[in-house]
PDB file of C-alpha atoms in Angstrom:
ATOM      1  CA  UNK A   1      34.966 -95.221  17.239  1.00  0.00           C
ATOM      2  CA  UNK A   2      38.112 -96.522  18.822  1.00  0.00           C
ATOM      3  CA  UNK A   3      39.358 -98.038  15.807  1.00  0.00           C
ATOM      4  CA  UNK A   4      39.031 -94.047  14.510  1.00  0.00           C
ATOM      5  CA  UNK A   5      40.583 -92.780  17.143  1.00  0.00           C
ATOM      6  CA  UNK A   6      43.869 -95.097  17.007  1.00  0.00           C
ATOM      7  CA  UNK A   7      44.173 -94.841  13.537  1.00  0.00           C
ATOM      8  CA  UNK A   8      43.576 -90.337  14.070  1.00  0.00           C
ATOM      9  CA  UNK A   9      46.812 -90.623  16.904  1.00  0.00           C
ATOM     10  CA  UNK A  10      48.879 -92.589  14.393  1.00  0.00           C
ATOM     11  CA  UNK A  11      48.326 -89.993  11.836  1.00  0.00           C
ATOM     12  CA  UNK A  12      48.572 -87.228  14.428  1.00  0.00           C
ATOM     13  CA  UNK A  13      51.941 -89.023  15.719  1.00  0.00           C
ATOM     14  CA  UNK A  14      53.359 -89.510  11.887  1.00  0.00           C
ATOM     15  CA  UNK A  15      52.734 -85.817  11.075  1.00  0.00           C
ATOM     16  CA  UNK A  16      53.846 -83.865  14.154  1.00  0.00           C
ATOM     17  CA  UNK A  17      49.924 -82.804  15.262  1.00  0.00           C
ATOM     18  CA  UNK A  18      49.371 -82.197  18.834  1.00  0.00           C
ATOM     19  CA  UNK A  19      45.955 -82.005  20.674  1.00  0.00           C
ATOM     20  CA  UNK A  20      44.103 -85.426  19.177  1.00  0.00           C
ATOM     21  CA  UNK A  21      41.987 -86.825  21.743  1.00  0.00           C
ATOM     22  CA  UNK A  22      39.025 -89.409  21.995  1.00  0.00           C
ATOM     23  CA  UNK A  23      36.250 -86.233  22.379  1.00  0.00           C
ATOM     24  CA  UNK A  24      38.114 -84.496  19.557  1.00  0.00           C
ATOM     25  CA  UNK A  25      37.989 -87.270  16.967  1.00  0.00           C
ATOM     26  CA  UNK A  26      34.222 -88.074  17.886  1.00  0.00           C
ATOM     27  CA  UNK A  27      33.321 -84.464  17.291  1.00  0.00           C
ATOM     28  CA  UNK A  28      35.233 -84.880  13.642  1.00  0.00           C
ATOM     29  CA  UNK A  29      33.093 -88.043  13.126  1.00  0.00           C
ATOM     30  CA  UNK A  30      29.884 -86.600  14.405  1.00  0.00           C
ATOM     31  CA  UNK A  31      30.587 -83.214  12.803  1.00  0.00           C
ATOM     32  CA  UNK A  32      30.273 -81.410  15.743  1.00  0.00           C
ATOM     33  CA  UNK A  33      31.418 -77.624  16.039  1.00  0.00           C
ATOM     34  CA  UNK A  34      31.742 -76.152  19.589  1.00  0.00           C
ATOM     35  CA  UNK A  35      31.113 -72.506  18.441  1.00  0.00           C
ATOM     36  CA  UNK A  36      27.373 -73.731  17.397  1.00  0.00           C
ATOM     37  CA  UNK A  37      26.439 -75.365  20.317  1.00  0.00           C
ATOM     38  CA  UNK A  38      28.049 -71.937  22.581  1.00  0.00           C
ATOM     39  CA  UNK A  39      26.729 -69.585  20.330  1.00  0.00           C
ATOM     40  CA  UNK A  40      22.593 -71.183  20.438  1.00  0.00           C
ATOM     41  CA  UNK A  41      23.423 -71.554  24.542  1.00  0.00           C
ATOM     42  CA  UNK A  42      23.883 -67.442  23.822  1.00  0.00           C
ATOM     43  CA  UNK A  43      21.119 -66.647  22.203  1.00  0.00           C
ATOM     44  CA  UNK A  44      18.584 -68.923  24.754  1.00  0.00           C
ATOM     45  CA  UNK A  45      20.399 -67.072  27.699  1.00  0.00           C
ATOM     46  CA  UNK A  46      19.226 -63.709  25.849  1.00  0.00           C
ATOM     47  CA  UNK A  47      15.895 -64.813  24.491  1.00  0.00           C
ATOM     48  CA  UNK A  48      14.720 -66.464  27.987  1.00  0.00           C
ATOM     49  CA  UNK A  49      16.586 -62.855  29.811  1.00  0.00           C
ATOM     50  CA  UNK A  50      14.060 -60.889  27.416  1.00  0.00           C
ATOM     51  CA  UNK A  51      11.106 -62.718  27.992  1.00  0.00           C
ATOM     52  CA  UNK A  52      11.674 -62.594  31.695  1.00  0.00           C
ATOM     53  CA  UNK A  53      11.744 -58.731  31.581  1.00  0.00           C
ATOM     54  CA  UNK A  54       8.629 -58.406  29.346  1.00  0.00           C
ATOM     55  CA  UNK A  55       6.397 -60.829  31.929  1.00  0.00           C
ATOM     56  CA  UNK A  56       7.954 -58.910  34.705  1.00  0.00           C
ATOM     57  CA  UNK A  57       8.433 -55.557  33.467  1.00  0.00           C
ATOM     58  CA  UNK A  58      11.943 -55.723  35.833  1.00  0.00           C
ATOM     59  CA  UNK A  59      13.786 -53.795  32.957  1.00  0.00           C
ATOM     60  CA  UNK A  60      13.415 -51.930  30.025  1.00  0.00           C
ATOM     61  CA  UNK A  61      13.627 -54.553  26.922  1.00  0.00           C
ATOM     62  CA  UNK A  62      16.019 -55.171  23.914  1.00  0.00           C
ATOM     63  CA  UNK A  63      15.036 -52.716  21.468  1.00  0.00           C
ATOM     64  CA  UNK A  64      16.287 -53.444  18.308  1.00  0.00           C
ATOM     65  CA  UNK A  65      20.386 -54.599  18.634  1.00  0.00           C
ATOM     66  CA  UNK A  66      23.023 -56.499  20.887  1.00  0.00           C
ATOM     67  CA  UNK A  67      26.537 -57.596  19.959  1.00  0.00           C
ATOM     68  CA  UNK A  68      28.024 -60.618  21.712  1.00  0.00           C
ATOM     69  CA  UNK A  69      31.835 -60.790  21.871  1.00  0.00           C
ATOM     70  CA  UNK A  70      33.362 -64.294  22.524  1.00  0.00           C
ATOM     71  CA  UNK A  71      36.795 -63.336  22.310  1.00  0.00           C
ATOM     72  CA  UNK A  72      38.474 -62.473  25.518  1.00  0.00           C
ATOM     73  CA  UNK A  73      35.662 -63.392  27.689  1.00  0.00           C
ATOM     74  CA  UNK A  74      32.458 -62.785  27.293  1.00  0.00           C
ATOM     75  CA  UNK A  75      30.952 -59.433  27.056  1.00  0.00           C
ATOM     76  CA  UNK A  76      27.553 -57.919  25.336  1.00  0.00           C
ATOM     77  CA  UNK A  77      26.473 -54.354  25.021  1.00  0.00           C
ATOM     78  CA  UNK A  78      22.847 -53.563  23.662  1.00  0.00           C
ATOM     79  CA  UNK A  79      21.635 -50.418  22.088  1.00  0.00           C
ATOM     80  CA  UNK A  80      18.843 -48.930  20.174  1.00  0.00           C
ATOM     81  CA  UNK A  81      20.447 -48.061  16.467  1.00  0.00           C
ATOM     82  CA  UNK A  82      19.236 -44.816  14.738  1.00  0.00           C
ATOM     83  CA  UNK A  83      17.610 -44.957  11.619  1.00  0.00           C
ATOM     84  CA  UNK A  84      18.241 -41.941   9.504  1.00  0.00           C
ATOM     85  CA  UNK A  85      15.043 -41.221   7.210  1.00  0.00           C
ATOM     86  CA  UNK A  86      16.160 -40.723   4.504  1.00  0.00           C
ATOM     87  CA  UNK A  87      18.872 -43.292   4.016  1.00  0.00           C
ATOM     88  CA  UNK A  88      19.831 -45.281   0.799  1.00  0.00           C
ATOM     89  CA  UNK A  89      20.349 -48.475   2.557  1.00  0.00           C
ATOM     90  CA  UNK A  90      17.240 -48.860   4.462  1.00  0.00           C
ATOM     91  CA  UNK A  91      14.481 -46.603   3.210  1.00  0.00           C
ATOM     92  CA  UNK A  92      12.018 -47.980   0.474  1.00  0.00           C
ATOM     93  CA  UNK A  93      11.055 -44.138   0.198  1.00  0.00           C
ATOM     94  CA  UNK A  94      12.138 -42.894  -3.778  1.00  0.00           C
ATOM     95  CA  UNK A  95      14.656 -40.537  -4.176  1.00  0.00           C
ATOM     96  CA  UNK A  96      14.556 -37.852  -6.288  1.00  0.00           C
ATOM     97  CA  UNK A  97      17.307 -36.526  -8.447  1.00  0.00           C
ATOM     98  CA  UNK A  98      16.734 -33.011 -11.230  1.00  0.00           C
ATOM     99  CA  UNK A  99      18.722 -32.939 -13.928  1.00  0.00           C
ATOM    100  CA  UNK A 100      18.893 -31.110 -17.363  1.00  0.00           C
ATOM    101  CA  UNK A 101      16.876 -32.270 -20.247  1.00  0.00           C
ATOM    102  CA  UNK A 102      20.694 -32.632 -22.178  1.00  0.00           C
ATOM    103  CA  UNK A 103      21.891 -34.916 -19.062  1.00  0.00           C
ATOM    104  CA  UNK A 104      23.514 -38.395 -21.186  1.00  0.00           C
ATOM    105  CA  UNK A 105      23.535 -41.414 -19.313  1.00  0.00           C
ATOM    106  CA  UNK A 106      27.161 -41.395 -18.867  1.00  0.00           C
ATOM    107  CA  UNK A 107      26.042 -38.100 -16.298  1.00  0.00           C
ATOM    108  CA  UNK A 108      23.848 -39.637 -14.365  1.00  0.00           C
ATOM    109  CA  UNK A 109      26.527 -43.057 -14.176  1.00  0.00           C
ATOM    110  CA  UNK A 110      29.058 -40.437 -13.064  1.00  0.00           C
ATOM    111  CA  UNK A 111      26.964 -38.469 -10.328  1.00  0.00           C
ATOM    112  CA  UNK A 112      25.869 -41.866  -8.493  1.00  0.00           C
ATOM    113  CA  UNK A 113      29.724 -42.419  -8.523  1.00  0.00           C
ATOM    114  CA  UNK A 114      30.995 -39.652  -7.055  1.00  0.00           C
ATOM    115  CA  UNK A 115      27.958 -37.687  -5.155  1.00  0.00           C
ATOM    116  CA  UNK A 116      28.809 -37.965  -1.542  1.00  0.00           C
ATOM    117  CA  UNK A 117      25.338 -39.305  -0.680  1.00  0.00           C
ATOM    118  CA  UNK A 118      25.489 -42.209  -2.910  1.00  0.00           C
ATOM    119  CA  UNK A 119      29.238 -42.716  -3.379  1.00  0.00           C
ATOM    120  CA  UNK A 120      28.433 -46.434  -5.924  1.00  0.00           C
ATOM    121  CA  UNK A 121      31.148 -48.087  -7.243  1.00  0.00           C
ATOM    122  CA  UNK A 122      29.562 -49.662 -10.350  1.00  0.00           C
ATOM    123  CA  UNK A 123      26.125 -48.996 -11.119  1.00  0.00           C
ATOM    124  CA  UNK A 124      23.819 -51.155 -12.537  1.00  0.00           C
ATOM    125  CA  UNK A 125      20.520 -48.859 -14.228  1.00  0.00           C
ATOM    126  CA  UNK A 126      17.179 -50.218 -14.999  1.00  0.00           C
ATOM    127  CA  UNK A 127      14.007 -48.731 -15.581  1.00  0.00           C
ATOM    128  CA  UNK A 128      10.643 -49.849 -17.229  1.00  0.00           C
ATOM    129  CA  UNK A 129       9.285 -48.134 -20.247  1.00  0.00           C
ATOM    130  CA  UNK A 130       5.816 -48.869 -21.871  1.00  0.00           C
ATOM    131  CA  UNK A 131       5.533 -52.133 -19.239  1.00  0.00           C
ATOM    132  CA  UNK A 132       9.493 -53.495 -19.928  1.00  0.00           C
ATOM    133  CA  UNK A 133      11.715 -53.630 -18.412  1.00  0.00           C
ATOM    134  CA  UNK A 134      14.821 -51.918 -19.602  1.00  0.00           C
ATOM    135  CA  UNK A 135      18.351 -52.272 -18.792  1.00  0.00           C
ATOM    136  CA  UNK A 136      19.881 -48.520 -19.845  1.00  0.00           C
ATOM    137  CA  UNK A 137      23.520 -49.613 -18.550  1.00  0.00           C
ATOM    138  CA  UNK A 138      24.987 -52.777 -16.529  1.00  0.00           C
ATOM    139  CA  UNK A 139      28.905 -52.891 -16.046  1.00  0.00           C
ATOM    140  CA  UNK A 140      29.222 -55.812 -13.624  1.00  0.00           C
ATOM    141  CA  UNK A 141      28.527 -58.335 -16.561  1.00  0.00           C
ATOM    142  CA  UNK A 142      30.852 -58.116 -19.712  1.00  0.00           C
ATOM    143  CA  UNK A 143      27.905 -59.007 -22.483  1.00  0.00           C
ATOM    144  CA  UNK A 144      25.559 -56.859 -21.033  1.00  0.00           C
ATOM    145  CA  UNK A 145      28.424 -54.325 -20.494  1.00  0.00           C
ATOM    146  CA  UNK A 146      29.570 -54.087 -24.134  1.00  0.00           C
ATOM    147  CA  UNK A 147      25.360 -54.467 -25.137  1.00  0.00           C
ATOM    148  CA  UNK A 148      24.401 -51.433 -23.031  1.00  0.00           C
ATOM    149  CA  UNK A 149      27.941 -49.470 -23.369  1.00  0.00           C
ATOM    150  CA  UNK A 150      26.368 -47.074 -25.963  1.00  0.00           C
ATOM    151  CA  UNK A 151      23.238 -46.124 -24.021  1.00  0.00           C
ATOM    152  CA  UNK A 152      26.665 -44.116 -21.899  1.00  0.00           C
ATOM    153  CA  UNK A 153      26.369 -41.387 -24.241  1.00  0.00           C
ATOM    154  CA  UNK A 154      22.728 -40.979 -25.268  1.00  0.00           C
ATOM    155  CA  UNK A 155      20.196 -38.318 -23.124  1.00  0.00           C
ATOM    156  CA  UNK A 156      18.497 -40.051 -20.833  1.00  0.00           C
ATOM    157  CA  UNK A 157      15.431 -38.459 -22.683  1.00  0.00           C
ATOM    158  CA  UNK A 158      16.479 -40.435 -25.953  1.00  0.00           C
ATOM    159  CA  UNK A 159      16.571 -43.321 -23.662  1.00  0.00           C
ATOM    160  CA  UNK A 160      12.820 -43.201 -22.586  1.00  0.00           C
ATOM    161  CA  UNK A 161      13.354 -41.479 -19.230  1.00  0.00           C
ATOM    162  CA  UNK A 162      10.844 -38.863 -18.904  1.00  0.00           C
ATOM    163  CA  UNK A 163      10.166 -36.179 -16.198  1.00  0.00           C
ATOM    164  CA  UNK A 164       8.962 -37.872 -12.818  1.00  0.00           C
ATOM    165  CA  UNK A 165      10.192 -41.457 -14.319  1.00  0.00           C
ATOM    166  CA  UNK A 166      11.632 -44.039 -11.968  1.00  0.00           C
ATOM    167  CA  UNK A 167      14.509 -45.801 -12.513  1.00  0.00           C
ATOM    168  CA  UNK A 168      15.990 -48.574 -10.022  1.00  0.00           C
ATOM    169  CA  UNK A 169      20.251 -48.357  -9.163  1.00  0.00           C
ATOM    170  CA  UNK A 170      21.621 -51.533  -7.975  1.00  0.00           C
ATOM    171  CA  UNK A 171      25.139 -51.389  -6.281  1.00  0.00           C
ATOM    172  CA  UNK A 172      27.161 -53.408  -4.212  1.00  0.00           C
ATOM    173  CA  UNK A 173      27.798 -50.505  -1.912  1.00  0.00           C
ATOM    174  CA  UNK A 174      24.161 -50.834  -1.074  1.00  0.00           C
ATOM    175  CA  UNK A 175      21.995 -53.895   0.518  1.00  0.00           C
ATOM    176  CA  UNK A 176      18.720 -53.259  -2.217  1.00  0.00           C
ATOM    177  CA  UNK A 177      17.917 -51.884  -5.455  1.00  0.00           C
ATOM    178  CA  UNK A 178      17.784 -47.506  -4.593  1.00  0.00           C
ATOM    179  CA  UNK A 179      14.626 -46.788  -7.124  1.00  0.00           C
ATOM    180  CA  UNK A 180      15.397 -42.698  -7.890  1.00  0.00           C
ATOM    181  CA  UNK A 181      12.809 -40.839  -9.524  1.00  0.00           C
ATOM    182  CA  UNK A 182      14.077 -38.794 -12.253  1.00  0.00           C
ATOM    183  CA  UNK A 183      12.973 -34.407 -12.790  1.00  0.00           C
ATOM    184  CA  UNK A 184      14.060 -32.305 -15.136  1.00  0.00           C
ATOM    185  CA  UNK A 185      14.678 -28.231 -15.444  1.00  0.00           C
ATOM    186  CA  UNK A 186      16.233 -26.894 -18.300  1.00  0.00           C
ATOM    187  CA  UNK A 187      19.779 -25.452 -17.091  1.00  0.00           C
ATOM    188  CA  UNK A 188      20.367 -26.749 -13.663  1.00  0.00           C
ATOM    189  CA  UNK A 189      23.328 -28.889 -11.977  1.00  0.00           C
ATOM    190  CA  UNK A 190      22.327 -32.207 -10.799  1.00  0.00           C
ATOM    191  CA  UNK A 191      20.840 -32.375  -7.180  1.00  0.00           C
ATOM    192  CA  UNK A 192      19.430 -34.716  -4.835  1.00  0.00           C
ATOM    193  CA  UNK A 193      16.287 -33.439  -3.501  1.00  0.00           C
TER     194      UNK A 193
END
């Protein structure tokens, strides 16, 4: 190790680098990183802190959140974050969308683009029809793309989607697959429901 170290001062001399020491150039060799061994020290502090208040009932216990900040001192604030019911993100709850029988893919592309509840950026649509899957339009891969690019302007009833049929939207705007189940009315505006 001191042969490493000599040889890491005459580089560090050669080059103009400040800062090498012995403990430095054993925690290259060893592959040690500070922040891991500070941040597990962390989260043991809060893990023994939590079990302490559920054997003693001192406090009222970590619900569901904390954030540790490391970066002018340390400081960490704990709260309980809302779930809203009905969100895209986190619920595995369906959502339903009407439409008009006459509504072409491309429609239904557009309204998860720029409807303020879903607000996607590409999305990818999939559904299964008599027990196969079915990939009605995917832009994110070029083959695929170009394969599916005339399903755009077809009905989605030409497709295969029928009244109370689910079809799954994958986006990178959200974590998982949103699985919408599709209604139609004859003459309506697309809603969310």
């Amino acid at each position: 190790m001191q042969w490493v170290f000599e040889k890491a001062q005459g580089r560090a001399r050669e080059y103009g680098i400040q800062g090498v020491t012995y403990r430095l150039a054993k925690g290259v060799v060893k592959r040690i990183i500070p922040a891991v061994a500070s941040t597990n020290a962390v989260i043991a502090a809060v893990c023994a802190t939590e079990v302490f208040k559920l054997a003693t009932s001192c406090s009222k216990p970590l619900q569901n959140f904390m954030v540790f900040n490391d970066t002018d001192g340390v400081y960490t604030y704990t709260f309980e974050a809302e779930r809203k019911e009905d969100c895209i993100s986190c619920s595995t709850k369906p959502i339903s969308l009407t439409f008009t029988t006459d509504t072409t893919l491309q429609q239904l592309y557009d309204y998860l683009k720029e409807n303020q509840k879903f607000l996607m950026k590409a999305p990818s649509i999939t559904t299964v029809i008599d027990g196969k899957n079915k990939t009605l339009y995917m832009p994110t891969l070029d083959a695929v793309e170009r394969a599916t690019r005339p399903n755009l302007q077809q009905k989605l009833t030409d497709l295969g989607v029928l009244d109370g049929h689910h079809i799954v939207v994958a986006d990178a705007t959200t974590p998982k697959p949103v699985a919408i189940i599709v209604k139609f009315e004859q003459e309506m505006e697309p809603c969310a429901t």
